[in-house]
């Protein structure tokens, strides 16, 4: 079966049907992962029992396969009366899994800020709240922009996992085309290229953001 | 003799009235098992200029960091502007606003312009309007002779300029006491003078100052008293003339031989 370019072009609209969900899941899961990851990291920096608990939780999240986590939420929780819509499981599942990695990104970003920054803020009589908001966070954002962006791309590339819990997305649409027409090369290539374009777009956006942060936070 | 003191009326008034600026009594501090400060006693009057010197690791930084509670002490009393510093006290930020601190590494906020570095605490901690804060900031930047750099970021300035901005930032809070921890040690030799000049000018205005420094020319010219620390203790405490001319302790003499080559 030779590669049919005109067929590949014809099926683009069908594959694009999944685009909306792919973007929606990527954006919301990125946001959720950052929010959860930041929360984990702040909790990990608090007093003792919580600190140890969070160290374990973060390691646990990162050391279990994302598919196991998704299956657990979608197929196991209903046994205990917790029935969650597939879309919610998809977004929350990816948020949860990647929050473990983003906690590490936040940790590195905060650790990179020299002690002297806190001491200068304290000796000026700034409150802890003002120190975090006006001194630490802006510097942390600069430190984390690049690694966080690469995790956003990872989240985009992880959206096809949601096929296992029947969330329609771009690879799923491509697969539908393939199973209807028994041609795999063209749908997979089209999906692959579309993912590539999306990934490059995310990377580009992050780079632009990073540049802007750099401009105002040069060392 | 001391040229500065001759032209400076502030020091000719004799001992300033009211409570001393800093009272340190029987101060001891440990890092783990290691005792950094051993029964340190020191009283600094308002308007007095103290220079602290001593070998590396002798506890100089720790001592002045106890004065604004960047380090907590375990024994003894530290009373600053009449208030005793205690662990967990609530009004610590307010007390710290009266104590300016200048660090060896400048510690300017790299994401803020020179002007924003100076106005941040005025706006956030002192609740001033932006315009009011800017006026105070510009006045202090002029004092350290760097107003034309107000819109630049710290990384665009030389080390000497950054340290002068750090001094201006501290002065913006109108502190009653200024602490300097080796303010010129991270600077290239040609920039040391511009920072020392600013500090000397500050001393002339009658600011209460505690400076950890090994700039003995500055100490001789500006200090009312020079303190020599070694192994967590104050070994010698004397006015410049006596300190350089006839130090009592052998350790002081050996130290002076070393740094005055
Ligand atoms: N946070 C800390 N934890 C453990 N030990 C410390 C800490 N800070 C300082 N020390 C130790 O306490 C001693 C005194 O330190 P300090 O910084 O006060 O010395 P210093 O006189 O300022 O020296 P230098 O001239 O090198 O700046 C040193 O031996 C140092 O290693
Ligand atoms: Mg020191």
PDB file of C-alpha atoms in Angstrom, chain A:
ATOM      1  CA  UNK A   1       0.000   0.000   0.000  1.00  0.00           C
ATOM      2  CA  UNK A   2       1.804   3.147  -1.179  1.00  0.00           C
ATOM      3  CA  UNK A   3       1.586   6.509   0.594  1.00  0.00           C
ATOM      4  CA  UNK A   4      -1.278   8.603  -0.779  1.00  0.00           C
ATOM      5  CA  UNK A   5      -0.625  12.312  -0.350  1.00  0.00           C
ATOM      6  CA  UNK A   6      -4.055  13.461  -1.526  1.00  0.00           C
ATOM      7  CA  UNK A   7      -5.685  11.064   0.939  1.00  0.00           C
ATOM      8  CA  UNK A   8      -3.475  12.445   3.705  1.00  0.00           C
ATOM      9  CA  UNK A   9      -4.591  15.981   2.893  1.00  0.00           C
ATOM     10  CA  UNK A  10      -8.249  14.965   2.666  1.00  0.00           C
ATOM     11  CA  UNK A  11      -8.283  13.469   6.167  1.00  0.00           C
ATOM     12  CA  UNK A  12      -6.740  16.508   7.891  1.00  0.00           C
ATOM     13  CA  UNK A  13     -10.150  17.983   8.855  1.00  0.00           C
ATOM     14  CA  UNK A  14     -11.197  14.666  10.425  1.00  0.00           C
ATOM     15  CA  UNK A  15      -7.998  14.432  12.466  1.00  0.00           C
ATOM     16  CA  UNK A  16      -8.425  18.068  13.481  1.00  0.00           C
ATOM     17  CA  UNK A  17     -11.737  17.180  15.135  1.00  0.00           C
ATOM     18  CA  UNK A  18      -9.689  16.063  18.122  1.00  0.00           C
ATOM     19  CA  UNK A  19      -7.633  19.238  18.134  1.00  0.00           C
ATOM     20  CA  UNK A  20      -9.989  21.169  20.423  1.00  0.00           C
ATOM     21  CA  UNK A  21      -9.818  18.561  23.153  1.00  0.00           C
ATOM     22  CA  UNK A  22      -6.062  18.155  22.784  1.00  0.00           C
ATOM     23  CA  UNK A  23      -5.550  21.880  23.296  1.00  0.00           C
ATOM     24  CA  UNK A  24      -8.116  22.102  26.084  1.00  0.00           C
ATOM     25  CA  UNK A  25      -6.585  19.189  28.004  1.00  0.00           C
ATOM     26  CA  UNK A  26      -3.042  20.486  27.470  1.00  0.00           C
ATOM     27  CA  UNK A  27      -3.847  23.991  28.688  1.00  0.00           C
ATOM     28  CA  UNK A  28      -5.934  22.958  31.694  1.00  0.00           C
ATOM     29  CA  UNK A  29      -3.611  20.113  32.710  1.00  0.00           C
ATOM     30  CA  UNK A  30      -0.568  22.395  32.423  1.00  0.00           C
ATOM     31  CA  UNK A  31      -2.272  24.934  34.614  1.00  0.00           C
ATOM     32  CA  UNK A  32      -3.408  22.251  37.073  1.00  0.00           C
ATOM     33  CA  UNK A  33       0.011  20.607  37.198  1.00  0.00           C
ATOM     34  CA  UNK A  34       1.717  23.938  37.907  1.00  0.00           C
ATOM     35  CA  UNK A  35      -0.803  24.808  40.619  1.00  0.00           C
ATOM     36  CA  UNK A  36      -0.614  21.396  42.299  1.00  0.00           C
ATOM     37  CA  UNK A  37       3.166  21.199  41.916  1.00  0.00           C
ATOM     38  CA  UNK A  38       3.569  24.609  43.538  1.00  0.00           C
ATOM     39  CA  UNK A  39       1.267  23.544  46.378  1.00  0.00           C
ATOM     40  CA  UNK A  40       3.251  20.328  46.952  1.00  0.00           C
ATOM     41  CA  UNK A  41       6.492  22.265  47.024  1.00  0.00           C
ATOM     42  CA  UNK A  42       5.192  24.861  49.499  1.00  0.00           C
ATOM     43  CA  UNK A  43       3.891  22.052  51.732  1.00  0.00           C
ATOM     44  CA  UNK A  44       7.227  20.245  51.415  1.00  0.00           C
ATOM     45  CA  UNK A  45       8.884  23.391  52.757  1.00  0.00           C
ATOM     46  CA  UNK A  46       6.679  23.526  55.861  1.00  0.00           C
ATOM     47  CA  UNK A  47       7.157  21.910  59.292  1.00  0.00           C
ATOM     48  CA  UNK A  48       8.320  18.395  59.896  1.00  0.00           C
ATOM     49  CA  UNK A  49       5.610  15.740  59.611  1.00  0.00           C
ATOM     50  CA  UNK A  50       4.200  17.476  56.536  1.00  0.00           C
ATOM     51  CA  UNK A  51       7.642  17.818  55.004  1.00  0.00           C
ATOM     52  CA  UNK A  52       8.297  14.082  55.209  1.00  0.00           C
ATOM     53  CA  UNK A  53       4.815  13.236  53.998  1.00  0.00           C
ATOM     54  CA  UNK A  54       5.176  15.484  50.968  1.00  0.00           C
ATOM     55  CA  UNK A  55       8.579  14.071  50.094  1.00  0.00           C
ATOM     56  CA  UNK A  56       6.923  10.662  49.949  1.00  0.00           C
ATOM     57  CA  UNK A  57       3.864  11.886  48.042  1.00  0.00           C
ATOM     58  CA  UNK A  58       5.967  13.632  45.389  1.00  0.00           C
ATOM     59  CA  UNK A  59       8.194  10.569  44.928  1.00  0.00           C
ATOM     60  CA  UNK A  60       5.130   8.352  44.767  1.00  0.00           C
ATOM     61  CA  UNK A  61       3.448  10.469  42.101  1.00  0.00           C
ATOM     62  CA  UNK A  62       6.553  10.408  39.950  1.00  0.00           C
ATOM     63  CA  UNK A  63       7.319   6.727  40.368  1.00  0.00           C
ATOM     64  CA  UNK A  64       3.981   5.292  39.261  1.00  0.00           C
ATOM     65  CA  UNK A  65       3.120   5.098  35.548  1.00  0.00           C
ATOM     66  CA  UNK A  66       0.667   7.711  34.347  1.00  0.00           C
ATOM     67  CA  UNK A  67      -1.508   4.942  32.866  1.00  0.00           C
ATOM     68  CA  UNK A  68      -1.833   3.251  36.262  1.00  0.00           C
ATOM     69  CA  UNK A  69      -2.956   6.543  37.771  1.00  0.00           C
ATOM     70  CA  UNK A  70      -5.488   7.113  34.978  1.00  0.00           C
ATOM     71  CA  UNK A  71      -6.849   3.539  35.202  1.00  0.00           C
ATOM     72  CA  UNK A  72      -7.114   3.869  38.954  1.00  0.00           C
ATOM     73  CA  UNK A  73      -9.152   7.064  38.777  1.00  0.00           C
ATOM     74  CA  UNK A  74     -11.366   5.872  35.934  1.00  0.00           C
ATOM     75  CA  UNK A  75     -11.907   2.173  36.643  1.00  0.00           C
ATOM     76  CA  UNK A  76     -11.106   1.641  40.337  1.00  0.00           C
ATOM     77  CA  UNK A  77     -12.636   4.664  42.021  1.00  0.00           C
ATOM     78  CA  UNK A  78     -16.163   3.862  40.693  1.00  0.00           C
ATOM     79  CA  UNK A  79     -16.087   0.685  42.833  1.00  0.00           C
ATOM     80  CA  UNK A  80     -15.973   2.985  45.818  1.00  0.00           C
ATOM     81  CA  UNK A  81     -18.810   5.097  44.525  1.00  0.00           C
ATOM     82  CA  UNK A  82     -16.617   7.821  43.035  1.00  0.00           C
ATOM     83  CA  UNK A  83     -17.701   8.210  39.447  1.00  0.00           C
ATOM     84  CA  UNK A  84     -15.831  10.887  37.574  1.00  0.00           C
ATOM     85  CA  UNK A  85     -16.450  12.036  33.986  1.00  0.00           C
ATOM     86  CA  UNK A  86     -13.757  10.916  31.537  1.00  0.00           C
ATOM     87  CA  UNK A  87     -12.776  14.461  30.603  1.00  0.00           C
ATOM     88  CA  UNK A  88     -12.284  15.366  34.249  1.00  0.00           C
ATOM     89  CA  UNK A  89     -10.189  12.250  34.891  1.00  0.00           C
ATOM     90  CA  UNK A  90      -8.102  13.096  31.829  1.00  0.00           C
ATOM     91  CA  UNK A  91      -7.359  16.647  32.875  1.00  0.00           C
ATOM     92  CA  UNK A  92      -6.953  15.897  36.560  1.00  0.00           C
ATOM     93  CA  UNK A  93      -4.929  12.741  35.881  1.00  0.00           C
ATOM     94  CA  UNK A  94      -2.337  14.517  33.756  1.00  0.00           C
ATOM     95  CA  UNK A  95      -2.292  17.451  36.210  1.00  0.00           C
ATOM     96  CA  UNK A  96      -1.650  15.071  39.065  1.00  0.00           C
ATOM     97  CA  UNK A  97       1.036  13.038  37.359  1.00  0.00           C
ATOM     98  CA  UNK A  98       2.994  16.048  36.111  1.00  0.00           C
ATOM     99  CA  UNK A  99       2.579  17.949  39.395  1.00  0.00           C
ATOM    100  CA  UNK A 100       5.207  15.605  40.830  1.00  0.00           C
ATOM    101  CA  UNK A 101       7.712  16.806  38.259  1.00  0.00           C
ATOM    102  CA  UNK A 102       6.706  20.430  38.508  1.00  0.00           C
ATOM    103  CA  UNK A 103       7.199  20.322  42.286  1.00  0.00           C
ATOM    104  CA  UNK A 104      10.832  19.486  41.530  1.00  0.00           C
ATOM    105  CA  UNK A 105      11.023  22.343  39.024  1.00  0.00           C
ATOM    106  CA  UNK A 106       9.695  24.771  41.650  1.00  0.00           C
ATOM    107  CA  UNK A 107      12.128  23.382  44.201  1.00  0.00           C
ATOM    108  CA  UNK A 108      15.105  23.997  41.931  1.00  0.00           C
ATOM    109  CA  UNK A 109      13.785  27.465  41.044  1.00  0.00           C
ATOM    110  CA  UNK A 110      13.435  28.453  44.690  1.00  0.00           C
ATOM    111  CA  UNK A 111      16.712  26.843  45.793  1.00  0.00           C
ATOM    112  CA  UNK A 112      18.572  28.854  43.156  1.00  0.00           C
ATOM    113  CA  UNK A 113      17.666  32.138  44.849  1.00  0.00           C
ATOM    114  CA  UNK A 114      20.572  33.185  47.079  1.00  0.00           C
ATOM    115  CA  UNK A 115      20.026  33.502  50.842  1.00  0.00           C
ATOM    116  CA  UNK A 116      21.112  37.109  50.583  1.00  0.00           C
ATOM    117  CA  UNK A 117      17.855  37.961  48.810  1.00  0.00           C
ATOM    118  CA  UNK A 118      15.807  36.890  51.828  1.00  0.00           C
ATOM    119  CA  UNK A 119      18.206  38.622  54.190  1.00  0.00           C
ATOM    120  CA  UNK A 120      18.061  41.886  52.245  1.00  0.00           C
ATOM    121  CA  UNK A 121      14.256  41.749  52.257  1.00  0.00           C
ATOM    122  CA  UNK A 122      14.171  40.995  55.978  1.00  0.00           C
ATOM    123  CA  UNK A 123      16.610  43.722  56.883  1.00  0.00           C
ATOM    124  CA  UNK A 124      14.452  46.228  54.978  1.00  0.00           C
ATOM    125  CA  UNK A 125      11.566  45.229  57.239  1.00  0.00           C
ATOM    126  CA  UNK A 126       9.459  43.618  54.522  1.00  0.00           C
ATOM    127  CA  UNK A 127       6.843  41.147  55.765  1.00  0.00           C
ATOM    128  CA  UNK A 128       7.181  37.483  54.787  1.00  0.00           C
ATOM    129  CA  UNK A 129       4.205  37.885  52.463  1.00  0.00           C
ATOM    130  CA  UNK A 130       5.747  40.838  50.635  1.00  0.00           C
ATOM    131  CA  UNK A 131       9.072  39.030  50.482  1.00  0.00           C
ATOM    132  CA  UNK A 132       7.480  36.037  48.774  1.00  0.00           C
ATOM    133  CA  UNK A 133       5.337  38.072  46.385  1.00  0.00           C
ATOM    134  CA  UNK A 134       7.708  40.864  45.394  1.00  0.00           C
ATOM    135  CA  UNK A 135      11.185  39.423  45.892  1.00  0.00           C
ATOM    136  CA  UNK A 136      11.142  35.637  45.642  1.00  0.00           C
ATOM    137  CA  UNK A 137       8.363  34.769  43.181  1.00  0.00           C
ATOM    138  CA  UNK A 138       9.512  37.017  40.323  1.00  0.00           C
ATOM    139  CA  UNK A 139      13.007  35.532  40.538  1.00  0.00           C
ATOM    140  CA  UNK A 140      11.608  32.026  40.792  1.00  0.00           C
ATOM    141  CA  UNK A 141       9.509  32.524  37.644  1.00  0.00           C
ATOM    142  CA  UNK A 142      12.607  33.470  35.734  1.00  0.00           C
ATOM    143  CA  UNK A 143      14.386  30.353  36.994  1.00  0.00           C
ATOM    144  CA  UNK A 144      11.565  27.948  36.174  1.00  0.00           C
ATOM    145  CA  UNK A 145      10.286  29.294  32.830  1.00  0.00           C
ATOM    146  CA  UNK A 146      12.423  27.025  30.635  1.00  0.00           C
ATOM    147  CA  UNK A 147      12.064  23.698  32.519  1.00  0.00           C
ATOM    148  CA  UNK A 148       8.371  24.328  33.128  1.00  0.00           C
ATOM    149  CA  UNK A 149       7.847  24.946  29.417  1.00  0.00           C
ATOM    150  CA  UNK A 150       9.395  21.620  28.528  1.00  0.00           C
ATOM    151  CA  UNK A 151       6.970  19.878  30.889  1.00  0.00           C
ATOM    152  CA  UNK A 152       4.076  21.674  29.181  1.00  0.00           C
ATOM    153  CA  UNK A 153       5.277  20.117  25.928  1.00  0.00           C
ATOM    154  CA  UNK A 154       5.452  16.735  27.693  1.00  0.00           C
ATOM    155  CA  UNK A 155       1.852  17.181  28.818  1.00  0.00           C
ATOM    156  CA  UNK A 156       0.808  17.896  25.230  1.00  0.00           C
ATOM    157  CA  UNK A 157       2.545  14.732  24.089  1.00  0.00           C
ATOM    158  CA  UNK A 158       0.890  12.743  26.886  1.00  0.00           C
ATOM    159  CA  UNK A 159      -2.662  13.653  25.823  1.00  0.00           C
ATOM    160  CA  UNK A 160      -2.983  10.512  23.598  1.00  0.00           C
ATOM    161  CA  UNK A 161      -2.929   8.446  26.809  1.00  0.00           C
ATOM    162  CA  UNK A 162      -6.461   9.692  27.348  1.00  0.00           C
ATOM    163  CA  UNK A 163      -7.578   7.316  24.596  1.00  0.00           C
ATOM    164  CA  UNK A 164      -7.556   4.589  27.244  1.00  0.00           C
ATOM    165  CA  UNK A 165     -10.364   6.324  29.125  1.00  0.00           C
ATOM    166  CA  UNK A 166     -12.217   7.247  25.941  1.00  0.00           C
ATOM    167  CA  UNK A 167     -11.533  10.972  25.865  1.00  0.00           C
ATOM    168  CA  UNK A 168     -11.620  11.940  22.189  1.00  0.00           C
ATOM    169  CA  UNK A 169      -8.426  13.779  21.188  1.00  0.00           C
ATOM    170  CA  UNK A 170      -6.255  14.175  18.126  1.00  0.00           C
ATOM    171  CA  UNK A 171      -4.512  10.800  18.022  1.00  0.00           C
ATOM    172  CA  UNK A 172      -7.877   9.170  18.712  1.00  0.00           C
ATOM    173  CA  UNK A 173      -9.423  10.966  15.715  1.00  0.00           C
ATOM    174  CA  UNK A 174      -6.520   9.811  13.557  1.00  0.00           C
ATOM    175  CA  UNK A 175      -7.012   6.275  14.804  1.00  0.00           C
ATOM    176  CA  UNK A 176     -10.728   6.435  13.958  1.00  0.00           C
ATOM    177  CA  UNK A 177      -9.837   7.381  10.389  1.00  0.00           C
ATOM    178  CA  UNK A 178      -7.351   4.523  10.245  1.00  0.00           C
ATOM    179  CA  UNK A 179      -9.774   1.895  11.445  1.00  0.00           C
ATOM    180  CA  UNK A 180     -12.465   3.066   9.024  1.00  0.00           C
ATOM    181  CA  UNK A 181     -10.180   3.080   5.984  1.00  0.00           C
ATOM    182  CA  UNK A 182      -7.618   0.439   6.965  1.00  0.00           C
ATOM    183  CA  UNK A 183      -4.886   2.907   6.064  1.00  0.00           C
ATOM    184  CA  UNK A 184      -2.500   3.708   8.932  1.00  0.00           C
ATOM    185  CA  UNK A 185       0.432   5.560   7.352  1.00  0.00           C
ATOM    186  CA  UNK A 186      -1.433   8.731   6.391  1.00  0.00           C
ATOM    187  CA  UNK A 187      -3.486   9.304   9.583  1.00  0.00           C
ATOM    188  CA  UNK A 188      -0.461   8.641  11.820  1.00  0.00           C
ATOM    189  CA  UNK A 189       1.735  10.938   9.761  1.00  0.00           C
ATOM    190  CA  UNK A 190      -0.884  13.693   9.789  1.00  0.00           C
ATOM    191  CA  UNK A 191      -1.354  13.346  13.558  1.00  0.00           C
ATOM    192  CA  UNK A 192       2.401  13.297  14.087  1.00  0.00           C
ATOM    193  CA  UNK A 193       2.901  16.489  12.095  1.00  0.00           C
ATOM    194  CA  UNK A 194       0.032  18.240  13.864  1.00  0.00           C
ATOM    195  CA  UNK A 195       1.524  17.312  17.257  1.00  0.00           C
ATOM    196  CA  UNK A 196       4.883  18.574  16.082  1.00  0.00           C
ATOM    197  CA  UNK A 197       3.368  21.922  15.082  1.00  0.00           C
ATOM    198  CA  UNK A 198       1.588  22.226  18.430  1.00  0.00           C
ATOM    199  CA  UNK A 199       4.724  21.309  20.382  1.00  0.00           C
ATOM    200  CA  UNK A 200       6.800  23.845  18.481  1.00  0.00           C
ATOM    201  CA  UNK A 201       4.140  26.476  19.152  1.00  0.00           C
ATOM    202  CA  UNK A 202       4.166  25.794  22.889  1.00  0.00           C
ATOM    203  CA  UNK A 203       7.962  25.879  22.938  1.00  0.00           C
ATOM    204  CA  UNK A 204       7.916  29.164  21.041  1.00  0.00           C
ATOM    205  CA  UNK A 205       5.426  30.744  23.446  1.00  0.00           C
ATOM    206  CA  UNK A 206       7.469  29.636  26.439  1.00  0.00           C
ATOM    207  CA  UNK A 207      10.637  30.991  24.897  1.00  0.00           C
ATOM    208  CA  UNK A 208       9.002  34.334  24.349  1.00  0.00           C
ATOM    209  CA  UNK A 209       7.762  34.431  27.921  1.00  0.00           C
ATOM    210  CA  UNK A 210      11.216  33.497  29.141  1.00  0.00           C
ATOM    211  CA  UNK A 211      12.780  36.287  27.150  1.00  0.00           C
ATOM    212  CA  UNK A 212      10.399  38.795  28.638  1.00  0.00           C
ATOM    213  CA  UNK A 213      11.127  37.569  32.150  1.00  0.00           C
ATOM    214  CA  UNK A 214      14.848  37.697  31.433  1.00  0.00           C
ATOM    215  CA  UNK A 215      14.659  41.257  30.190  1.00  0.00           C
ATOM    216  CA  UNK A 216      13.245  42.453  33.452  1.00  0.00           C
ATOM    217  CA  UNK A 217      15.269  40.143  35.666  1.00  0.00           C
ATOM    218  CA  UNK A 218      18.767  40.253  34.291  1.00  0.00           C
ATOM    219  CA  UNK A 219      21.587  39.399  36.632  1.00  0.00           C
TER     220      UNK A 219
END
